Each structure stands twice: as structure tokens, then as C-alpha cells.
mmCIF file of C-alpha atoms in Angstrom:
data_model
loop_
_atom_site.group_PDB
_atom_site.id
_atom_site.type_symbol
_atom_site.label_atom_id
_atom_site.label_comp_id
_atom_site.label_asym_id
_atom_site.label_seq_id
_atom_site.Cartn_x
_atom_site.Cartn_y
_atom_site.Cartn_z
ATOM 1 C CA THR I 1 -30.733 59.623 -4.451
ATOM 2 C CA GLY I 2 -30.236 59.029 -8.188
ATOM 3 C CA LYS I 3 -29.780 55.097 -7.929
ATOM 4 C CA SER I 4 -31.757 52.937 -9.941
ATOM 5 C CA VAL I 5 -32.519 50.006 -7.685
ATOM 6 C CA LYS I 6 -33.273 46.221 -9.175
ATOM 7 C CA ILE I 7 -35.781 45.005 -6.354
ATOM 8 C CA GLY I 8 -36.156 41.053 -5.865
ATOM 9 C CA VAL I 9 -39.472 39.676 -3.970
ATOM 10 C CA VAL I 10 -39.787 36.154 -2.685
ATOM 11 C CA CYS I 11 -43.361 35.648 -1.752
ATOM 12 C CA GLU I 12 -46.541 33.515 -1.905
ATOM 13 C CA GLU I 13 -48.034 32.935 -5.597
ATOM 14 C CA SER I 14 -51.062 35.038 -4.627
ATOM 15 C CA LYS I 15 -48.824 38.072 -3.846
ATOM 16 C CA GLN I 16 -46.635 37.931 -6.909
ATOM 17 C CA GLN I 17 -48.552 39.783 -9.198
ATOM 18 C CA ASN I 18 -49.020 42.630 -6.867
ATOM 19 C CA ALA I 19 -45.147 42.845 -6.558
ATOM 20 C CA LYS I 20 -44.701 43.012 -10.255
ATOM 21 C CA ASP I 21 -47.344 45.765 -10.649
ATOM 22 C CA ALA I 22 -45.331 47.684 -7.915
ATOM 23 C CA GLY I 23 -42.211 47.610 -9.884
ATOM 24 C CA ALA I 24 -40.151 44.713 -8.751
ATOM 25 C CA GLU I 25 -38.012 43.075 -11.597
ATOM 26 C CA VAL I 26 -37.411 39.886 -10.104
ATOM 27 C CA VAL I 27 -40.299 37.982 -8.340
ATOM 28 C CA GLY I 28 -40.624 34.309 -7.336
ATOM 29 C CA GLY I 29 -41.506 31.819 -4.531
ATOM 30 C CA ASP I 30 -39.504 28.351 -3.999
ATOM 31 C CA GLU I 31 -38.013 28.564 -7.501
ATOM 32 C CA MET I 32 -36.420 31.947 -6.758
ATOM 33 C CA ILE I 33 -35.101 30.451 -3.473
ATOM 34 C CA GLU I 34 -33.439 27.626 -5.447
ATOM 35 C CA LYS I 35 -31.776 30.415 -7.772
ATOM 36 C CA ILE I 36 -30.299 31.965 -4.978
ATOM 37 C CA LYS I 37 -28.978 28.837 -3.571
ATOM 38 C CA SER I 38 -27.063 28.358 -6.915
ATOM 39 C CA GLY I 39 -25.648 31.784 -6.608
ATOM 40 C CA ASP I 40 -28.088 33.698 -9.112
ATOM 41 C CA LEU I 41 -28.266 37.124 -7.299
ATOM 42 C CA ASN I 42 -29.639 39.467 -10.121
ATOM 43 C CA PHE I 43 -31.067 42.164 -7.760
ATOM 44 C CA ASP I 44 -29.807 45.201 -5.653
ATOM 45 C CA LYS I 45 -32.456 44.659 -2.642
ATOM 46 C CA LEU I 46 -34.456 41.680 -1.589
ATOM 47 C CA ILE I 47 -37.875 41.959 -0.008
ATOM 48 C CA CYS I 48 -39.896 38.831 1.210
ATOM 49 C CA THR I 49 -43.080 38.197 3.394
ATOM 50 C CA PRO I 50 -42.895 36.894 6.779
ATOM 51 C CA SER I 51 -44.221 33.486 5.848
ATOM 52 C CA MET I 52 -41.104 32.850 3.469
ATOM 53 C CA MET I 53 -38.784 34.225 6.053
ATOM 54 C CA ALA I 54 -38.107 30.911 7.460
ATOM 55 C CA LYS I 55 -37.162 29.446 3.994
ATOM 56 C CA ILE I 56 -34.834 32.744 3.184
ATOM 57 C CA GLY I 57 -33.309 32.160 6.649
ATOM 58 C CA LYS I 58 -31.441 29.210 5.430
ATOM 59 C CA LEU I 59 -29.591 31.372 2.756
ATOM 60 C CA GLY I 60 -28.079 33.604 5.478
ATOM 61 C CA LYS I 61 -24.590 32.604 4.330
ATOM 62 C CA ILE I 62 -25.349 33.689 0.790
ATOM 63 C CA LEU I 63 -27.244 36.903 1.393
ATOM 64 C CA GLY I 64 -25.827 38.108 4.632
ATOM 65 C CA PRO I 65 -22.112 38.987 3.434
ATOM 66 C CA LYS I 66 -23.761 40.886 0.458
ATOM 67 C CA GLY I 67 -26.149 42.976 2.628
ATOM 68 C CA LEU I 68 -29.265 41.553 0.929
ATOM 69 C CA MET I 69 -30.664 39.428 3.954
ATOM 70 C CA PRO I 70 -34.305 40.788 4.428
ATOM 71 C CA ASN I 71 -34.722 42.565 7.898
ATOM 72 C CA PRO I 72 -37.865 43.657 9.405
ATOM 73 C CA LYS I 73 -36.352 46.790 10.842
ATOM 74 C CA MET I 74 -35.298 47.871 7.410
ATOM 75 C CA GLY I 75 -38.708 47.402 5.960
ATOM 76 C CA THR I 76 -37.659 44.485 3.648
ATOM 77 C CA VAL I 77 -39.784 41.917 5.674
ATOM 78 C CA SER I 78 -43.540 43.073 4.773
ATOM 79 C CA SER I 79 -46.777 41.312 4.249
ATOM 80 C CA ASN I 80 -47.725 44.117 1.947
ATOM 81 C CA VAL I 81 -45.039 43.649 -0.843
ATOM 82 C CA ALA I 82 -46.314 46.234 -2.886
ATOM 83 C CA ASP I 83 -45.814 49.181 -0.395
ATOM 84 C CA ALA I 84 -42.553 47.607 0.298
ATOM 85 C CA VAL I 85 -41.421 47.615 -3.409
ATOM 86 C CA LYS I 86 -42.714 51.204 -3.926
ATOM 87 C CA LEU I 87 -40.621 52.717 -0.873
ATOM 88 C CA ALA I 88 -37.574 50.822 -2.253
ATOM 89 C CA LYS I 89 -38.216 52.023 -5.638
ATOM 90 C CA SER I 90 -38.730 55.655 -4.298
ATOM 91 C CA GLY I 91 -35.193 55.770 -3.091
ATOM 92 C CA GLN I 92 -35.667 55.235 0.632
ATOM 93 C CA VAL I 93 -32.335 55.660 2.481
ATOM 94 C CA HIS I 94 -31.515 53.736 5.520
ATOM 95 C CA TYR I 95 -29.094 55.117 7.925
ATOM 96 C CA LYS I 96 -27.595 53.837 11.123
ATOM 97 C CA ALA I 97 -25.751 55.752 13.930
ATOM 98 C CA GLU I 98 -22.030 54.682 14.716
ATOM 99 C CA LYS I 99 -21.061 54.042 18.245
ATOM 100 C CA ASN I 100 -19.815 57.589 18.626
ATOM 101 C CA GLY I 101 -22.845 59.343 17.428
ATOM 102 C CA LEU I 102 -21.815 59.712 13.710
ATOM 103 C CA VAL I 103 -24.746 59.410 11.116
ATOM 104 C CA GLN I 104 -23.823 59.183 7.483
ATOM 105 C CA ALA I 105 -26.004 58.880 4.331
ATOM 106 C CA GLY I 106 -26.044 59.651 0.750
ATOM 107 C CA VAL I 107 -28.231 62.575 0.017
ATOM 108 C CA GLY I 108 -27.981 62.807 -3.711
ATOM 109 C CA LYS I 109 -25.581 63.482 -6.793
ATOM 110 C CA LEU I 110 -23.757 66.554 -7.999
ATOM 111 C CA SER I 111 -25.793 66.571 -11.098
ATOM 112 C CA PHE I 112 -28.969 66.971 -9.043
ATOM 113 C CA GLY I 113 -28.868 70.736 -8.687
ATOM 114 C CA ILE I 114 -28.797 73.057 -5.552
ATOM 115 C CA GLU I 115 -32.566 72.850 -4.955
ATOM 116 C CA LYS I 116 -32.867 69.089 -4.895
ATOM 117 C CA ILE I 117 -29.722 68.538 -2.863
ATOM 118 C CA CYS I 118 -30.933 70.988 -0.316
ATOM 119 C CA GLU I 119 -34.521 69.404 -0.166
ATOM 120 C CA ASN I 120 -32.826 65.954 0.412
ATOM 121 C CA VAL I 121 -30.659 67.502 3.244
ATOM 122 C CA ASN I 122 -33.467 69.078 4.946
ATOM 123 C CA THR I 123 -35.452 65.843 4.814
ATOM 124 C CA PHE I 124 -32.572 63.933 6.154
ATOM 125 C CA ILE I 125 -32.134 66.312 9.190
ATOM 126 C CA GLN I 126 -36.024 66.339 9.953
ATOM 127 C CA THR I 127 -35.865 62.637 9.939
ATOM 128 C CA ILE I 128 -33.012 62.582 12.346
ATOM 129 C CA LYS I 129 -34.672 64.993 14.546
ATOM 130 C CA GLN I 130 -37.778 62.970 14.592
ATOM 131 C CA ALA I 131 -35.851 59.897 15.809
ATOM 132 C CA LYS I 132 -34.573 61.540 18.775
ATOM 133 C CA PRO I 133 -35.187 59.676 21.752
ATOM 134 C CA THR I 134 -37.454 61.197 24.359
ATOM 135 C CA GLY I 135 -34.935 60.747 27.273
ATOM 136 C CA ALA I 136 -32.292 62.599 25.141
ATOM 137 C CA LYS I 137 -31.205 65.682 26.860
ATOM 138 C CA GLY I 138 -29.157 68.717 25.518
ATOM 139 C CA THR I 139 -27.911 69.411 22.070
ATOM 140 C CA PHE I 140 -28.970 66.516 19.960
ATOM 141 C CA ILE I 141 -27.289 67.620 16.519
ATOM 142 C CA LYS I 142 -24.011 69.379 17.301
ATOM 143 C CA LYS I 143 -22.382 69.614 13.758
ATOM 144 C CA ILE I 144 -23.476 69.106 10.236
ATOM 145 C CA SER I 145 -20.851 68.465 7.404
ATOM 146 C CA ILE I 146 -21.448 67.852 3.568
ATOM 147 C CA SER I 147 -19.068 66.375 1.322
ATOM 148 C CA SER I 148 -18.639 64.656 -1.968
ATOM 149 C CA THR I 149 -17.441 61.113 -1.847
ATOM 150 C CA MET I 150 -13.814 61.878 -1.833
ATOM 151 C CA GLY I 151 -13.833 65.679 -1.204
ATOM 152 C CA VAL I 152 -13.440 68.140 1.429
ATOM 153 C CA SER I 153 -16.110 68.694 3.839
ATOM 154 C CA LEU I 154 -18.332 71.799 4.335
ATOM 155 C CA ASN I 155 -19.760 72.649 7.666
ATOM 156 C CA CYS I 156 -23.209 73.862 7.883
ATOM 157 C CA GLU I 157 -25.180 76.176 10.410
ATOM 158 C CA ILE I 158 -27.712 74.401 12.388
ATOM 159 C CA ASN I 159 -31.059 76.200 12.737
#
């Protein structure tokens, strides 16, 4: 999506080198947890192993409001930290459906060019179609609109 993400990993010493090799900038164990307690949050996304989650859970008041708390549903709690770091570095986008069915996500920047933005939009639409529940009946995607951050939206045709 055009954003460079600084990844922090909290894991056991045996997995720390794997995380560094995968591209994580900040890697540590108990010493990193102490840094986080003191307010040193020099990363954009935090990944941890399940065994460290008990210690990270105590930092919920610090990490939660900033949206940095690791979550298994988001793929930030993983026993294979190298794969989780690679996914986060590749620009993996998380989306969440709102109460009335609206789904929003950033799919690129204007500087990407038409081909790259179209590829990202098509990939996002395919991901939404794959997430369709088996029990859902009728038209699943009713309308698609694309807009810049503060611009007018453009309606798209649905194929």
C-alpha cells in the first residue's frame, strides 16, 4: 500500500534471529517488554509468540489504545514469527465490516499508477468475495466506490 511499516517482535531467544532475518526492526524478549512498560513504542506493528502473550497481556492499557495489541485473528500472534513478519512487511491490509455492511480499506496511493491501483482493488474485491459466508443469500456486493482520502467518490461497475 506504499507504507513502510516498522515491525516489533516479542519472542523467545531461539526465534529472535529468525525474526531479524525476516525483516523485523525491533526484536526482543523480556527486556523489550520492560521497554514497552516504560513507554518506548518505536514500532508500528507488534508481533509476538503465543507463549509471550501472557506477559504482553499485562500491557493492554499501553498497547490497546494505540492499536498495537497482538491479536491471533489479525495474524500478529504466531508461533512462526518469520512468516508473520514477512506478511506484515508485504503490506497485508486488515479490514473489518461495519455494522451496516460497509467495508473500507486503503488500496494504494495516487503515485502508484493506474495498473497497480487496479490490481490492488481487484485483489481486495476477490478477498471480500472469498469471505462471503456460505449462508448468505442474494447479492453480496451491492455497490463499490473509490475515493481519495478527502475527495469525491467514483462509483464502479460490478462484474
